Coordinates of N, CA and C in Angstrom, one line a residue:
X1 N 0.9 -1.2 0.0 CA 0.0 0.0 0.0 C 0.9 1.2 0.0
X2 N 0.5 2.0 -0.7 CA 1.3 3.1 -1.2 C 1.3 4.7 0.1
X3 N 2.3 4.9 1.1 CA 2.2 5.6 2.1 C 1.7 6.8 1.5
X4 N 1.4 7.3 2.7 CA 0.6 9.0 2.2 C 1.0 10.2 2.8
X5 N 1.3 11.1 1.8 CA 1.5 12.3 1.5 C 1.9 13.0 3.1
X6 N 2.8 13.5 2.7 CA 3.7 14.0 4.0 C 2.4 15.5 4.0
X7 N 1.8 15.2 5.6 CA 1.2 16.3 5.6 C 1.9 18.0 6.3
X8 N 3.0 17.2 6.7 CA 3.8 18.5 7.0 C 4.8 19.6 6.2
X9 N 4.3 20.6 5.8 CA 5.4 21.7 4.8 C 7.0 21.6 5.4
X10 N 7.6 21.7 4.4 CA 9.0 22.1 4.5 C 9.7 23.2 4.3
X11 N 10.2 23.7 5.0 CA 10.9 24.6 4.6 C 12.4 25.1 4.5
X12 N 13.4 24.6 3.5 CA 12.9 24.5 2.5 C 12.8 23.2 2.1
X13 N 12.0 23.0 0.6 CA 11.5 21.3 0.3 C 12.3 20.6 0.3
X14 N 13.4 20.9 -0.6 CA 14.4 19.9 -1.3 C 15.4 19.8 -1.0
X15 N 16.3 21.4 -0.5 CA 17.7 20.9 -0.3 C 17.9 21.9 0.9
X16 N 19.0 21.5 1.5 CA 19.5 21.7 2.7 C 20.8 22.6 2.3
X17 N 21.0 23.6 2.2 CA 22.1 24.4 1.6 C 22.9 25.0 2.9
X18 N 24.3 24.9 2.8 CA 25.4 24.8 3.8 C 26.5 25.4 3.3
X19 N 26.7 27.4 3.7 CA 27.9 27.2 2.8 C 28.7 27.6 4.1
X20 N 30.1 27.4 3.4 CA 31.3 27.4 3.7 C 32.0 28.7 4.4
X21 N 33.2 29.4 4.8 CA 34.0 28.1 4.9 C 33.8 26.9 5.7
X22 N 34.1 25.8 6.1 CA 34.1 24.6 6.5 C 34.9 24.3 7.9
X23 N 35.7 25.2 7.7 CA 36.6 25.1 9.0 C 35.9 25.2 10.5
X24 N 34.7 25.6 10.7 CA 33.6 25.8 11.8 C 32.0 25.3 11.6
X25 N 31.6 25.2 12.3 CA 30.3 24.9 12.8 C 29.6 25.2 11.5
X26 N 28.5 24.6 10.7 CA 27.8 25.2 9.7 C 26.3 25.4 10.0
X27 N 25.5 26.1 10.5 CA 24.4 25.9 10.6 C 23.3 26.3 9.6
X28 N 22.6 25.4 9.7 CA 21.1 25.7 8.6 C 19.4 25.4 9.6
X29 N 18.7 26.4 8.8 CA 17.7 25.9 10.1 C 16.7 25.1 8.7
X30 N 15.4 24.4 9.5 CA 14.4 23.6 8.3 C 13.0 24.0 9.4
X31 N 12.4 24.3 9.1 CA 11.3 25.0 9.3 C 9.9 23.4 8.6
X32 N 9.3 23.6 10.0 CA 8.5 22.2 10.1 C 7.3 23.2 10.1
X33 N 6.1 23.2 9.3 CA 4.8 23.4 9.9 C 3.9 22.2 9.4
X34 N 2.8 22.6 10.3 CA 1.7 21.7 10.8 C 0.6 22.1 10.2
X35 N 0.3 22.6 9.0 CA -1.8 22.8 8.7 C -2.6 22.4 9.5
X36 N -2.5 21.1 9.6 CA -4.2 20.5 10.1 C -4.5 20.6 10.9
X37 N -5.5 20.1 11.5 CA -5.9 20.3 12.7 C -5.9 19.0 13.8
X38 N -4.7 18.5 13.5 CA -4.4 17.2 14.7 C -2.7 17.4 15.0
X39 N -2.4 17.0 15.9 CA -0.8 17.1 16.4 C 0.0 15.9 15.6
X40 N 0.9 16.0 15.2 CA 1.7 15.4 14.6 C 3.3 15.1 14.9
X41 N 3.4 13.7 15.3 CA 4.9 13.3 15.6 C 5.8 13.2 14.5
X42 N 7.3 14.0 14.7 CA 8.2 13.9 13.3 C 9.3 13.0 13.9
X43 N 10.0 12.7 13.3 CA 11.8 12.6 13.5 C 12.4 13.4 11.7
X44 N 13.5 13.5 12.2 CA 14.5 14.5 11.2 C 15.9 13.0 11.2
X45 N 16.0 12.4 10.5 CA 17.1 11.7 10.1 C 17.9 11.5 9.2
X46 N 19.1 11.1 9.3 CA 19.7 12.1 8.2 C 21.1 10.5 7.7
X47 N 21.3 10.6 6.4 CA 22.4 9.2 5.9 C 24.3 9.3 6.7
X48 N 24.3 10.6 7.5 CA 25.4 11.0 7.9 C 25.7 11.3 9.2
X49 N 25.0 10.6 10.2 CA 25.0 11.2 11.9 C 25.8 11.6 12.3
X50 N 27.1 11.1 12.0 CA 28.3 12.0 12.4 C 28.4 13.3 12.5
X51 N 27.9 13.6 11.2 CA 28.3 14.5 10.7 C 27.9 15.9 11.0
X52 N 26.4 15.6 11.2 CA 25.1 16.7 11.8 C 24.8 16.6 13.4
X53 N 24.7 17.6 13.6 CA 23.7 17.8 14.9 C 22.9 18.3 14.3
X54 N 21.4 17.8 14.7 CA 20.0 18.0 15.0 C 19.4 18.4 15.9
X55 N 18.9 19.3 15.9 CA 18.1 19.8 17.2 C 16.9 20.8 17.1
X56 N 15.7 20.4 17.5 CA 15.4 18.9 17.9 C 15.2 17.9 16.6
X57 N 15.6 17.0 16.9 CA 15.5 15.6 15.9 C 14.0 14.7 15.9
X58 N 13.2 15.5 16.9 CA 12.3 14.3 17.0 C 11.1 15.3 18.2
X59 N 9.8 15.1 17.6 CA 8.6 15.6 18.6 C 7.6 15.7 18.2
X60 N 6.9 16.5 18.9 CA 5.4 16.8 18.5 C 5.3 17.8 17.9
X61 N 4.4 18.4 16.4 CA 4.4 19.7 16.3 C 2.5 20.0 16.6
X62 N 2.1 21.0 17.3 CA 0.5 20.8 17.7 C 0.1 21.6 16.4
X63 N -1.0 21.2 16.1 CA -1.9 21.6 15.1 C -1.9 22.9 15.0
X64 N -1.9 23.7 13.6 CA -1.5 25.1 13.1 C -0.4 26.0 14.0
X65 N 0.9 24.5 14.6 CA 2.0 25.5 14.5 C 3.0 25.3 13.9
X66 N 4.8 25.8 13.9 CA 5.4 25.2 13.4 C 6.7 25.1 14.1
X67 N 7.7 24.4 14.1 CA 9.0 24.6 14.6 C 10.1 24.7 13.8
X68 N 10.9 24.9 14.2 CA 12.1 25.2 13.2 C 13.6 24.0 14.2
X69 N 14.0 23.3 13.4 CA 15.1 22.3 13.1 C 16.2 23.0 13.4
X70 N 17.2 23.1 13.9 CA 18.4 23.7 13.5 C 19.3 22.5 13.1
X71 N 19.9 22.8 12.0 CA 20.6 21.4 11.7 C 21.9 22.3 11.4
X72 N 23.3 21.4 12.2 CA 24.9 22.2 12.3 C 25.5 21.1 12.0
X73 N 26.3 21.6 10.3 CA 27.4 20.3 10.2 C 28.5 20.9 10.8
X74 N 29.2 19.9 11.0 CA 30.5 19.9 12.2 C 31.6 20.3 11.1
X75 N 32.8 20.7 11.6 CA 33.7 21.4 10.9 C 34.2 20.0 10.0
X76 N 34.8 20.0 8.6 CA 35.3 18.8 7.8 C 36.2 19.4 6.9
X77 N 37.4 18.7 6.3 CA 38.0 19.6 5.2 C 37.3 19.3 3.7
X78 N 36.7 20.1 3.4 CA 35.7 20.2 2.4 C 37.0 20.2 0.6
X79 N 36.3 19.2 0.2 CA 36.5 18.8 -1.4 C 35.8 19.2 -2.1
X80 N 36.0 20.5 -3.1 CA 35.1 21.0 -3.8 C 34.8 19.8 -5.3
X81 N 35.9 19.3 -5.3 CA 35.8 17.9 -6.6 C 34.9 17.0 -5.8
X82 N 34.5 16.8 -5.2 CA 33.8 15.7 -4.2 C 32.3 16.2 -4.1
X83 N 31.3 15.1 -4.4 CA 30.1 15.5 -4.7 C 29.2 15.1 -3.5
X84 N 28.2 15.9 -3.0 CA 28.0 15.7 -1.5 C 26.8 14.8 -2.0
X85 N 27.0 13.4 -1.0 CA 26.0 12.6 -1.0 C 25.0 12.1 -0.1
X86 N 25.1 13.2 0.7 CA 24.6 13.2 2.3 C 23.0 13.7 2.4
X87 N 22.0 12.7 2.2 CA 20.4 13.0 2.3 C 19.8 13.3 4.2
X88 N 18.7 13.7 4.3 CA 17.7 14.5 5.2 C 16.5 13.5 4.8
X89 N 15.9 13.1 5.7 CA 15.0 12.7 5.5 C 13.5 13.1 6.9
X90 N 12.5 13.6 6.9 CA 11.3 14.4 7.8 C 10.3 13.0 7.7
X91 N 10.2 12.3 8.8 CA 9.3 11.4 8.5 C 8.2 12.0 9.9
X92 N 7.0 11.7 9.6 CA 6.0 12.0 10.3 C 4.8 11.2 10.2
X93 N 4.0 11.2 11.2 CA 3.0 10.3 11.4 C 1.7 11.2 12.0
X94 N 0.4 11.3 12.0 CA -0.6 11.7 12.6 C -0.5 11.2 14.3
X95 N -0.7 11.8 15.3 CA -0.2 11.6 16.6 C -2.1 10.9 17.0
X96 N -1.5 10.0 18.3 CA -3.3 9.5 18.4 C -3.4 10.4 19.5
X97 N -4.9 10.5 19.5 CA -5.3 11.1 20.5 C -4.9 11.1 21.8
X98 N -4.5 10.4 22.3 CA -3.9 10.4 23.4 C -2.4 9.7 23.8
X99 N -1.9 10.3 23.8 CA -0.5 9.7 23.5 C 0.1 9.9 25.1
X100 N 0.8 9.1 25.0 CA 1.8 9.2 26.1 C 2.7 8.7 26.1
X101 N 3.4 7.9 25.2 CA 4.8 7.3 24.7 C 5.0 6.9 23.6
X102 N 5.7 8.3 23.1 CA 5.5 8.7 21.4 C 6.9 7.4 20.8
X103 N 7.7 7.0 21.9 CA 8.7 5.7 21.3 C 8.0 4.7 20.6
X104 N 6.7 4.7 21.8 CA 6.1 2.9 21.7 C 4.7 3.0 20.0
X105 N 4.9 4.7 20.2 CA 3.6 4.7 19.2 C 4.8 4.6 17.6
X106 N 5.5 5.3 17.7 CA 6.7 4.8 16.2 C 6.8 3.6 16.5
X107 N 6.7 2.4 17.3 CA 7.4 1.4 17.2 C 5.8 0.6 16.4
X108 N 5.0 0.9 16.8 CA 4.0 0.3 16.9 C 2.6 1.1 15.7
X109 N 3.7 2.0 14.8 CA 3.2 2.5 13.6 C 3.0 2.1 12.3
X110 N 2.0 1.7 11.6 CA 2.0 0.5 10.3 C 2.8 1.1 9.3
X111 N 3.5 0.9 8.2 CA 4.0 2.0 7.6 C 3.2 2.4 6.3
X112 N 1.9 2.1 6.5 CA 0.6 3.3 5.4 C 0.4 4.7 6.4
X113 N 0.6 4.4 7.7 CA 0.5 5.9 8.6 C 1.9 6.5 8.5
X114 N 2.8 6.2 8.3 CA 4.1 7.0 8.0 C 4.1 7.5 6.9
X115 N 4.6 9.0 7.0 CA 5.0 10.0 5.8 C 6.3 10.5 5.9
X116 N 6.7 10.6 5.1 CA 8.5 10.9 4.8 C 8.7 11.7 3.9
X117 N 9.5 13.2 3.7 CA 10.5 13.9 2.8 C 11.8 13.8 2.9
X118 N 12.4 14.0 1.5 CA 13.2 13.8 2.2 C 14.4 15.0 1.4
X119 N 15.3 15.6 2.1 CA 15.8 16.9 1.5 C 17.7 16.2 0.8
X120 N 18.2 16.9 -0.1 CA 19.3 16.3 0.0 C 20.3 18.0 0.2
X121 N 21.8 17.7 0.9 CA 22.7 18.8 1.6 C 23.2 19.2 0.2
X122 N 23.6 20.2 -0.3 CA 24.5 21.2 -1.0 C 25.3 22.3 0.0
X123 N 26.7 21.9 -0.4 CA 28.1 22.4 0.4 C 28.4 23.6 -1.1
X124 N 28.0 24.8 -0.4 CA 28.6 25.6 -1.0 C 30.0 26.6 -0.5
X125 N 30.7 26.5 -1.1 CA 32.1 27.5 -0.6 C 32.3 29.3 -1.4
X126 N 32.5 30.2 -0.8 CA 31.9 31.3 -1.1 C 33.8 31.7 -2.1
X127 N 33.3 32.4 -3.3 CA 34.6 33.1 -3.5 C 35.8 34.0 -3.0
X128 N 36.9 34.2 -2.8 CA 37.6 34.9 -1.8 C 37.2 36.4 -2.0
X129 N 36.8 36.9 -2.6 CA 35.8 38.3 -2.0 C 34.6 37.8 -1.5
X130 N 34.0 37.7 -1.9 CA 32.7 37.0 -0.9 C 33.5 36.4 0.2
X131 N 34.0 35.2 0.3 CA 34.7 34.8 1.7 C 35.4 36.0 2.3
X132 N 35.9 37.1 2.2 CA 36.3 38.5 3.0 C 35.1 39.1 3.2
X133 N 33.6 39.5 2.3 CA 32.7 39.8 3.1 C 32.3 39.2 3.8
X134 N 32.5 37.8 3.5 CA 31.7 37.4 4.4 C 32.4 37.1 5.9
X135 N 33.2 36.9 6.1 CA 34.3 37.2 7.1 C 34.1 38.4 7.9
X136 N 33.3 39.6 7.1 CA 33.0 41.2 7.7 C 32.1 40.6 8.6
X137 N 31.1 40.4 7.7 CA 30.0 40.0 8.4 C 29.9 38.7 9.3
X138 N 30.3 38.3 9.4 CA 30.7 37.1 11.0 C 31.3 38.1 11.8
X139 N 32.4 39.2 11.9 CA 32.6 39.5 12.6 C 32.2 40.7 13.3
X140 N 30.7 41.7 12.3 CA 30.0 42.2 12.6 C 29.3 41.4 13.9
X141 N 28.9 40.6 13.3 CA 27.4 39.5 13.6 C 28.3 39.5 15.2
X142 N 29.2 38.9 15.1 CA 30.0 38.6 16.4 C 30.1 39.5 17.4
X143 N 30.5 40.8 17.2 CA 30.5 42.0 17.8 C 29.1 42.3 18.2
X144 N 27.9 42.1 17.2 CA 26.6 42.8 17.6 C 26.6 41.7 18.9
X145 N 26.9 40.7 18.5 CA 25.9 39.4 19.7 C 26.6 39.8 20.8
X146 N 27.8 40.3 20.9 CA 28.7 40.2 22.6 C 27.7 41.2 23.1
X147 N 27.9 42.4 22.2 CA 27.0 44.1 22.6 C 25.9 43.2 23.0
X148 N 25.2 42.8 22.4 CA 23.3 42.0 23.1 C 24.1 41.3 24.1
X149 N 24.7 40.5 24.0 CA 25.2 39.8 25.8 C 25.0 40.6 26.3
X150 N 26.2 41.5 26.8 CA 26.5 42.7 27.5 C 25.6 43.4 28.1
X151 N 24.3 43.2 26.9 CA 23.4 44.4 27.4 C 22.3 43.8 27.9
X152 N 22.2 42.2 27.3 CA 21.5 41.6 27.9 C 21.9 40.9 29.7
X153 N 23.2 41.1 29.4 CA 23.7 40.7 31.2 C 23.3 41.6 32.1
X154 N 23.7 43.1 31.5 CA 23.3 44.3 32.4 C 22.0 44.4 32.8
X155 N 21.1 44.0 31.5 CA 19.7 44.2 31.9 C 18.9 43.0 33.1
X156 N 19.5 41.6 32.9 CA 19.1 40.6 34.0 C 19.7 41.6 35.6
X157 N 21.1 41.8 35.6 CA 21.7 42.8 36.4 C 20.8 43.5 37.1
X158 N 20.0 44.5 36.2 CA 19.4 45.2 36.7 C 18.0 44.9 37.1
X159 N 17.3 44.0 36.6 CA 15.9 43.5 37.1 C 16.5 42.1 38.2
X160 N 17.0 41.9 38.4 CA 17.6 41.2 39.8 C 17.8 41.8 40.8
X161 N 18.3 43.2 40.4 CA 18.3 44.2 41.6 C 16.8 45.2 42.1
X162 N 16.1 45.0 40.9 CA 14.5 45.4 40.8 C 14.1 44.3 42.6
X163 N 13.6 45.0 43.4 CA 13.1 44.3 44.7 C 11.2 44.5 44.9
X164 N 10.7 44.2 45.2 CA 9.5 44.6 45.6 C 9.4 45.3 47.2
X165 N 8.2 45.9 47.4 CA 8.3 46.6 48.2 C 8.3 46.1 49.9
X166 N 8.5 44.7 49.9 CA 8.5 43.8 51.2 C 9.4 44.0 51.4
X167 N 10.5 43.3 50.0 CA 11.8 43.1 50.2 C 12.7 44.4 50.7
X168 N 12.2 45.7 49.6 CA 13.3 47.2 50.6 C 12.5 47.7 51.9
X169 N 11.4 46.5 52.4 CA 11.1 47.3 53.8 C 12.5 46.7 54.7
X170 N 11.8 44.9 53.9 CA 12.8 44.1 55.4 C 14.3 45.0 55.1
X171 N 14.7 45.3 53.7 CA 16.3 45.8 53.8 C 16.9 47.0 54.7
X172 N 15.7 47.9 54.9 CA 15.7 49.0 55.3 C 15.4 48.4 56.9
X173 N 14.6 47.7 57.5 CA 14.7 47.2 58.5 C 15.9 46.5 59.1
X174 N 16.6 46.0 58.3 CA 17.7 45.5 58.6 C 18.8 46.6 58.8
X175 N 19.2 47.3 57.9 CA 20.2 48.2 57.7 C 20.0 49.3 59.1
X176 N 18.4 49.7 59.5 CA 18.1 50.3 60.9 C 18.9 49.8 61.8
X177 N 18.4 48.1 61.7 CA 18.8 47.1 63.2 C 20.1 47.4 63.1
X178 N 21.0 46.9 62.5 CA 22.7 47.4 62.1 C 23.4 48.5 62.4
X179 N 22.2 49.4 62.0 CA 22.9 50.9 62.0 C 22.9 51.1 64.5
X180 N 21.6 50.5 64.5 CA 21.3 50.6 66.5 C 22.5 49.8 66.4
X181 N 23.0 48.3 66.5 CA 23.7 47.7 66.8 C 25.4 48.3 66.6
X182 N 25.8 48.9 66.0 CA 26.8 49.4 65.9 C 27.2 50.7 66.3
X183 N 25.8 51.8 66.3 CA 25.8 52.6 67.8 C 26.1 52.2 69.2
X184 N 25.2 51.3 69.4 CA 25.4 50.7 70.9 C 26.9 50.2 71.1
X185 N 27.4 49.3 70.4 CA 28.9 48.8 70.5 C 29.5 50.1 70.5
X186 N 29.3 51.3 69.6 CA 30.2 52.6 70.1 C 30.2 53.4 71.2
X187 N 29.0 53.0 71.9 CA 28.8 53.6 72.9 C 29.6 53.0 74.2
X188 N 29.4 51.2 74.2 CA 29.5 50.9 74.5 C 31.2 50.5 74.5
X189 N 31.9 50.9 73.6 CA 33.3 50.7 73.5 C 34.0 51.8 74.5
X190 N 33.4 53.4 74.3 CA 33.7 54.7 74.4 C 33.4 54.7 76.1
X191 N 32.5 53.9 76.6 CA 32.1 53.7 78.1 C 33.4 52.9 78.3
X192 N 34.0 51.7 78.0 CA 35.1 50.5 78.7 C 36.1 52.2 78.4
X193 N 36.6 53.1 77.7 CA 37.5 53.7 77.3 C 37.7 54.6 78.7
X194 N 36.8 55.3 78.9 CA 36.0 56.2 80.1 C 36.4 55.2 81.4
X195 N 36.2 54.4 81.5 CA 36.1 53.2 82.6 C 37.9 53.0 83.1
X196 N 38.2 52.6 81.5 CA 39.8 51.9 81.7 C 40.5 53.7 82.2
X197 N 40.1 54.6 81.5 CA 40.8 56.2 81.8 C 40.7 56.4 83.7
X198 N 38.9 56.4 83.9 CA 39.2 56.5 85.3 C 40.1 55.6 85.9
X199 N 39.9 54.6 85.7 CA 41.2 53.8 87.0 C 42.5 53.6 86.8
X200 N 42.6 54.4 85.8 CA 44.3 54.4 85.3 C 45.0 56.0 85.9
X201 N 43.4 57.0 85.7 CA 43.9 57.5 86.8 C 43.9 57.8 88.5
X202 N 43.0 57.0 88.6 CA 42.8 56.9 90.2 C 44.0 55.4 90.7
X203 N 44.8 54.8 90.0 CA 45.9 54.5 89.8 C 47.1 55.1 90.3
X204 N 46.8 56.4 89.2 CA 47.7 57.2 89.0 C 48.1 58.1 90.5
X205 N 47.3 58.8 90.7 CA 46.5 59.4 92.2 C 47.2 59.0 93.1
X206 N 46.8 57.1 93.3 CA 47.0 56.8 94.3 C 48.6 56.5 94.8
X207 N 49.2 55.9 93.5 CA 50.8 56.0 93.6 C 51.4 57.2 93.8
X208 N 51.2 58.2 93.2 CA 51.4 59.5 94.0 C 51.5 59.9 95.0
X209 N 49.9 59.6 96.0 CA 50.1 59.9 97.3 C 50.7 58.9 97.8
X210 N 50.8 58.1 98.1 CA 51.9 56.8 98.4 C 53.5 57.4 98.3
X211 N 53.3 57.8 97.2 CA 54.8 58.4 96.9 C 55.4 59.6 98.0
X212 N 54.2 60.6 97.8 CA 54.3 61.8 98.7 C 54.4 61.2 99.9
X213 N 53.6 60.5 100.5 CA 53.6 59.9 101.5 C 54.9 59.1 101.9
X214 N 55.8 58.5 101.3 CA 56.7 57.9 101.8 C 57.8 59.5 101.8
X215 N 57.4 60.3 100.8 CA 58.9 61.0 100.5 C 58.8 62.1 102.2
X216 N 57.7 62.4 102.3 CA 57.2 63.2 103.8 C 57.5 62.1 104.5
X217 N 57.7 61.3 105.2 CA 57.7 60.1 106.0 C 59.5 60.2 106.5
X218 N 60.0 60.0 105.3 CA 61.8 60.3 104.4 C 62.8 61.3 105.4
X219 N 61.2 62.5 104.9 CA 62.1 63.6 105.3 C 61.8 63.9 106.6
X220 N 60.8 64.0 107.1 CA 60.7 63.6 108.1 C 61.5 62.6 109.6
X221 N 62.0 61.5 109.0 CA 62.8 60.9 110.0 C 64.4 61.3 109.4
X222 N 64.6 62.1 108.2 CA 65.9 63.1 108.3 C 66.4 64.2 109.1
X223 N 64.9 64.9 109.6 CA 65.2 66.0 109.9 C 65.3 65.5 111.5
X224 N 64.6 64.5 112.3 CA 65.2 63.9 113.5 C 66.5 63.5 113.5
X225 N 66.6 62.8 112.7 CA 68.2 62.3 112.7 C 69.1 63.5 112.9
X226 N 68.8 64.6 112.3 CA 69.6 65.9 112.6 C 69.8 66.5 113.4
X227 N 68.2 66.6 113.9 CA 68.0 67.4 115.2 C 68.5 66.1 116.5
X228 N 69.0 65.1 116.5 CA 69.6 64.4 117.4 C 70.8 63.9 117.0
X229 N 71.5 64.5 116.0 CA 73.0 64.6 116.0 C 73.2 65.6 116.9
X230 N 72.8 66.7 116.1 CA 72.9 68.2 116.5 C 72.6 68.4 118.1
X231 N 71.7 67.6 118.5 CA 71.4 67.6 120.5 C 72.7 67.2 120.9
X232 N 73.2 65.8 120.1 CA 74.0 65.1 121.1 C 75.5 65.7 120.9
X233 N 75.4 66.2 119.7 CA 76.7 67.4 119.4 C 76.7 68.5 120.5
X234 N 75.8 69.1 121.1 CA 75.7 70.0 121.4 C 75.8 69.6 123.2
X235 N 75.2 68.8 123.4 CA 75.3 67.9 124.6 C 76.9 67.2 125.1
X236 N 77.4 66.9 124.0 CA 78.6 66.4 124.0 C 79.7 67.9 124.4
X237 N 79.3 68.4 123.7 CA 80.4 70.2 123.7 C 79.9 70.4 125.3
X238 N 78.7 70.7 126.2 CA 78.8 71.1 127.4 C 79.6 69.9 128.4
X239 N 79.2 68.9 128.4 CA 79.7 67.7 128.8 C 81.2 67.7 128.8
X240 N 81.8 67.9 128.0 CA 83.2 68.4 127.8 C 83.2 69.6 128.4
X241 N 83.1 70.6 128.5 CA 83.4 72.2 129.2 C 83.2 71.9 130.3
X242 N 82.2 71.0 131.3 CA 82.8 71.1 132.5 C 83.4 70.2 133.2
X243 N 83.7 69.4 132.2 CA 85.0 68.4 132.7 C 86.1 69.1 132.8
X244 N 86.3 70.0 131.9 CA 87.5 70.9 131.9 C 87.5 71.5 133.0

């Protein structure tokens, strides 16, 4: 029995065009839509797996929408005498109504419900002016995308720092608590300061008078010592005179 008509558009139908240079990643996109009005399971398979990444290779497209393929050959050294033999093939099936394991429903699909296109790759390489424009333009493209990073970083940046109005209460509550807490410790530093000063000088004070106190004490048992040389000097000279 003769399968039937691939109900999903291609875009494009027939060939998959890839140009060059070859030295990097080549990407092409394939644009899947869906007309009808039922969901439809695809795969994207291709005679070269190596060679392609597909993404996505395989899903559901829902009724009047479409997806788009990205398909990226891998860097190769390209032979312009060498004729590319590398086919694409879009196979797709009507999805059942209720699906839940789109593996078991391909496994278990008659092949009169399977529909297949199938595209073939053309490797084109650009001439060395064209390859210098187009060289501009990668390195345009390159520069534009960092600037969208950049500006797309800045902008997450700045709606991350966007808060709602709970969040700058509790911050402002906090920053309050912080701001009392770090008063008090100054106060509370500037009081031990006050504290260690008085008794360093009531310290001070007190060795002092101790000091005065011994040096009065000093002079005091000097000025006896004198006044009782000086008696017994003086005691001694009469004591003498009338011995004589």
């Amino acid at each position: 029995m003769a399968r039937q008509d691939q109900v999903l558009l291609l875009e494009p139908q027939h060939e998959l065009k890839f140009r060059g240079p070859f030295s990097d990643v080549v990407n092409t996109t394939l644009k899947l839509s869906n007309p009808t009005d039922r969901n439809v399971c695809f795969k994207v398979k291709t005679t070269a797996p190596r060679r392609y990444c597909v993404r996505p290779n395989s899903g559901v497209i829902d009724a009047g929408t479409s997806i788009n393929v990205s398909v990226m050959l891998q860097p190769f050294d390209y032979d312009p005498n060498e004729k590319s033999k590398h086919k694409f093939m879009v196979q797709s099936m009507l999805a059942p109504p209720e699906m839940t394991d789109m593996e078991g429903v391909w496994k278990e699909a008659k092949p009169d419900e399977l529909m297949d296109s199938k595209l073939r790759c053309v490797f084109e390489l650009p001439a060395e002016n064209e390859k210098t424009h187009h060289d501009l333009d990668a390195n345009k493209m390159m520069s534009s995308n960092l600037l969208k990073s950049e500006s797309s970083t800045l902008s997450m940046k700045s709606m991350s720092s966007t808060l709602d109005d709970g969040e700058v209460k509790k911050i402002m509550e906090e920053c309050k608590r912080l701001q009392m807490e770090a008063q008090r410790l100054r106060e509370e530093n500037k009081q031990i300061r006050e504290d260690d000063g008085l008794r360093m000088r009531k310290s001070s004070m007190m060795s002092s008078q101790h000091s005065s106190h011994s040096m009065v004490k000093e002079e005091g048992l000097s000025l006896r010592m004198v006044a009782l040389i000086v008696l017994f000097f003086v005691v001694g000279v009469i004591i003498g005179k009338l011995v004589l």
